[in-house]
XYZ file of C-alpha atoms in Angstrom:
258
model
C 0.604 0.054 -0.110
C 2.840 2.679 0.900
C 4.466 1.723 -2.295
C 1.338 2.132 -4.519
C 0.734 5.138 -2.439
C 4.431 6.437 -3.377
C 5.837 6.526 0.515
C 8.750 4.987 -0.832
C 10.777 4.844 2.027
C 8.624 3.524 4.337
C 7.533 1.182 1.931
C 11.347 -0.029 1.708
C 11.913 -0.219 5.628
C 8.810 -2.454 5.431
C 9.379 -4.559 2.728
C 12.816 -5.094 4.419
C 11.583 -6.504 7.611
C 8.688 -8.118 5.950
C 11.942 -10.079 3.842
C 14.094 -10.367 7.166
C 11.133 -12.035 8.886
C 10.366 -14.862 5.890
C 7.801 -13.159 3.673
C 10.287 -13.423 1.031
C 10.220 -17.426 1.242
C 6.457 -17.543 0.615
C 5.940 -18.407 -2.601
C 2.699 -16.921 -2.493
C 4.206 -13.525 -1.645
C 7.966 -13.588 -2.698
C 7.918 -12.442 -6.046
C 5.561 -9.533 -5.002
C 7.488 -8.709 -2.350
C 10.645 -9.063 -3.625
C 9.981 -7.098 -6.895
C 9.035 -4.211 -5.048
C 11.884 -3.936 -2.876
C 14.430 -4.233 -5.501
C 12.506 -1.358 -6.719
C 12.284 0.711 -3.581
C 16.336 -0.276 -2.999
C 16.735 1.021 -6.932
C 15.051 4.441 -6.043
C 17.301 5.185 -2.777
C 20.400 4.067 -5.072
C 21.085 0.797 -3.187
C 21.729 -0.659 -6.538
C 23.678 -3.678 -5.323
C 21.057 -4.286 -2.848
C 18.904 -4.105 -5.540
C 20.494 -6.918 -7.704
C 20.685 -9.088 -4.880
C 16.900 -9.051 -4.787
C 16.699 -9.953 -8.677
C 19.053 -12.653 -8.173
C 16.795 -14.395 -6.409
C 14.526 -14.449 -9.404
C 17.230 -15.076 -11.898
C 18.163 -18.694 -9.342
C 15.047 -19.425 -10.346
C 14.338 -18.591 -13.650
C 11.728 -16.300 -13.034
C 11.745 -12.877 -15.573
C 9.231 -11.003 -17.447
C 9.918 -7.482 -19.384
C 9.620 -5.003 -16.416
C 11.748 -7.133 -14.457
C 14.467 -7.360 -17.180
C 13.512 -3.533 -17.632
C 14.695 -3.026 -13.469
C 17.608 -5.292 -13.732
C 18.899 -2.615 -16.065
C 17.930 0.183 -13.884
C 19.987 -0.988 -11.076
C 22.682 -2.033 -13.197
C 23.139 1.195 -14.723
C 22.416 3.254 -11.348
C 19.468 4.801 -12.741
C 16.896 5.377 -9.824
C 13.698 5.375 -12.248
C 11.268 2.742 -12.406
C 10.544 0.658 -15.248
C 6.902 2.687 -15.796
C 8.995 5.356 -16.040
C 11.426 4.336 -18.806
C 10.868 6.634 -21.877
C 9.914 4.567 -25.210
C 13.139 5.564 -26.703
C 15.533 4.412 -23.862
C 13.450 0.853 -23.149
C 15.467 -1.492 -25.503
C 18.691 0.015 -23.928
C 17.647 -1.217 -20.251
C 16.198 -4.053 -21.784
C 19.145 -5.286 -23.405
C 21.101 -4.440 -20.326
C 18.898 -6.304 -18.091
C 18.900 -9.334 -20.628
C 22.500 -9.649 -20.057
C 22.792 -8.738 -15.952
C 19.804 -11.679 -15.373
C 22.125 -13.950 -17.674
C 24.591 -13.243 -14.983
C 22.912 -13.693 -12.454
C 21.637 -16.791 -12.963
C 24.976 -18.247 -13.725
C 24.979 -18.239 -17.413
C 28.110 -16.197 -17.429
C 28.762 -16.940 -21.105
C 25.395 -16.156 -22.293
C 26.042 -12.712 -20.350
C 28.993 -11.779 -21.935
C 27.814 -12.271 -25.213
C 24.782 -10.020 -24.410
C 26.876 -7.475 -22.779
C 29.158 -7.523 -26.156
C 26.029 -7.329 -28.339
C 25.161 -4.188 -26.336
C 28.227 -2.231 -26.016
C 28.410 -2.658 -29.849
C 24.612 -1.266 -30.065
C 25.124 1.605 -27.486
C 29.163 2.425 -27.883
C 28.933 5.838 -25.875
C 26.024 5.065 -23.494
C 27.185 5.797 -19.476
C 27.420 2.995 -16.882
C 26.897 0.339 -19.499
C 30.424 -1.092 -18.789
C 30.195 -0.015 -15.118
C 27.281 -2.542 -14.876
C 29.309 -5.462 -16.147
C 32.558 -4.412 -14.281
C 30.387 -4.226 -10.979
C 29.277 -7.913 -11.613
C 32.609 -9.128 -12.884
C 34.241 -7.589 -9.588
C 33.908 -10.408 -7.075
C 34.438 -13.009 -9.765
C 37.497 -12.004 -11.392
C 38.857 -8.253 -10.468
C 41.008 -8.382 -13.579
C 38.068 -8.592 -15.585
C 36.634 -5.687 -13.795
C 39.121 -3.771 -14.444
C 38.974 -4.085 -17.855
C 35.259 -3.485 -18.005
C 35.925 -0.240 -15.610
C 38.591 0.956 -17.893
C 36.171 0.711 -20.599
C 34.110 3.042 -19.025
C 36.179 5.561 -17.777
C 36.891 5.768 -22.221
C 33.750 6.053 -22.695
C 32.850 8.724 -19.574
C 35.921 10.034 -18.004
C 34.384 11.851 -15.478
C 32.673 8.861 -13.760
C 33.235 9.441 -9.804
C 31.514 5.677 -9.503
C 34.041 3.502 -11.887
C 37.071 5.077 -10.971
C 36.937 4.268 -7.422
C 36.129 0.580 -7.809
C 38.498 0.362 -10.586
C 41.386 1.155 -8.030
C 39.577 -1.283 -5.810
C 39.947 -4.105 -8.647
C 43.195 -3.302 -9.545
C 44.229 -3.493 -5.806
C 42.187 -6.532 -5.043
C 44.137 -8.147 -8.162
C 47.513 -6.943 -6.999
C 48.416 -4.728 -9.109
C 49.291 -1.895 -6.752
C 51.108 0.181 -9.290
C 48.564 0.397 -12.070
C 46.090 0.999 -8.898
C 48.054 4.140 -7.376
C 47.473 6.853 -9.808
C 43.639 5.725 -10.266
C 43.611 5.623 -6.582
C 44.788 9.009 -6.242
C 42.376 10.191 -8.613
C 39.581 8.756 -6.796
C 40.736 9.971 -3.175
C 41.062 13.888 -5.010
C 37.262 13.338 -6.103
C 35.897 11.710 -2.824
C 38.030 11.855 0.350
C 35.541 10.608 2.562
C 34.836 7.520 0.698
C 36.270 4.223 2.744
C 36.611 1.974 -1.145
C 38.752 5.474 -2.109
C 40.928 5.514 0.922
C 41.526 1.721 1.420
C 42.477 1.818 -2.451
C 44.806 4.415 -1.946
C 45.843 3.309 1.527
C 47.061 0.034 0.188
C 48.403 0.898 -3.114
C 50.695 3.646 -1.286
C 51.791 1.202 1.576
C 52.410 -1.685 -1.367
C 54.521 0.595 -3.653
C 57.023 1.817 -1.243
C 55.506 4.596 0.904
C 54.461 2.197 4.475
C 53.889 5.232 6.881
C 51.306 6.676 4.906
C 49.288 3.478 3.298
C 49.381 2.273 7.251
C 48.065 5.434 8.295
C 45.295 6.082 5.906
C 44.190 2.682 6.560
C 44.266 3.107 10.373
C 41.581 5.790 9.706
C 39.433 3.205 8.049
C 39.338 1.101 10.602
C 38.732 3.991 13.425
C 35.795 5.364 11.301
C 34.831 1.599 10.481
C 36.078 -1.130 12.783
C 34.261 -3.827 10.634
C 35.487 -2.931 7.573
C 37.396 -6.133 6.911
C 39.210 -5.200 3.333
C 41.155 -2.275 5.706
C 42.304 -5.083 7.884
C 43.460 -7.170 5.189
C 45.348 -4.175 4.342
C 46.681 -3.353 7.513
C 48.064 -7.186 8.204
C 49.465 -6.702 5.175
C 51.508 -3.668 5.640
C 52.315 -4.178 9.168
C 53.734 -7.253 8.427
C 55.951 -5.299 5.651
C 57.030 -3.056 8.381
C 57.956 -5.889 10.661
C 55.496 -4.912 13.005
C 54.506 -8.667 13.875
C 52.477 -8.628 16.827
C 50.244 -5.445 15.111
C 50.358 -7.701 11.657
C 48.982 -10.967 14.014
C 46.235 -9.006 15.551
C 44.656 -7.848 12.347
C 44.643 -11.289 11.275
C 42.744 -12.615 14.259
C 40.054 -9.387 13.877
C 39.829 -10.715 9.835
C 39.478 -14.150 11.011
C 36.278 -12.556 13.352
C 35.267 -10.285 10.693
C 35.269 -12.870 7.650
C 31.859 -13.910 6.786
């Protein structure tokens, strides 16, 4: 009811609570609850959380054009609803949504084929390569980095792609490549944890241990639960010969790991 009355903030809170309490596992309610939750999450700019909801449908092979458009919107970081897409833009979001659905369903070969088709059809559209890079990130940071670099070629001012690219390169161990990207990301958004971690790790791993450690220590002071920051500190402390500190960080990592 809140959703239909355009009270999206309260709708989001109540639908999240419903899923937490098991409404999303009821076959009669799952599609309605999770779909509207995905829409609310997209509207709120929580794009990855929205894609996590859509993955439940992809795992079961459940889709329709509105849902595919919703996946495309979330993946391309648009806070619109599928019903708000203009007719001229609908093919773009459906193409992105089809490719994203295939990836979420685990068919990576089909997803790659569909994304490549979309890149050919829409070579200058921002956030399309970013979408694919975000999906690839957990599975292969280097493949993700390639897509994010292509995104920055299409849209050099994309402030979402740059910190994610720096982070992907750090996760892949490409610290020298990550450093200049991380510096630009940090300059644009100094309060972003991802930019802070990327720059701190890249600095430390390329020789500037004091500044790298200092930056990561600030991150964990602000957010003691940030696993990547603790992993980075463990590595940098070890490089600096601070064995007890490195050991403490490793123990924290074991507690924080999912």
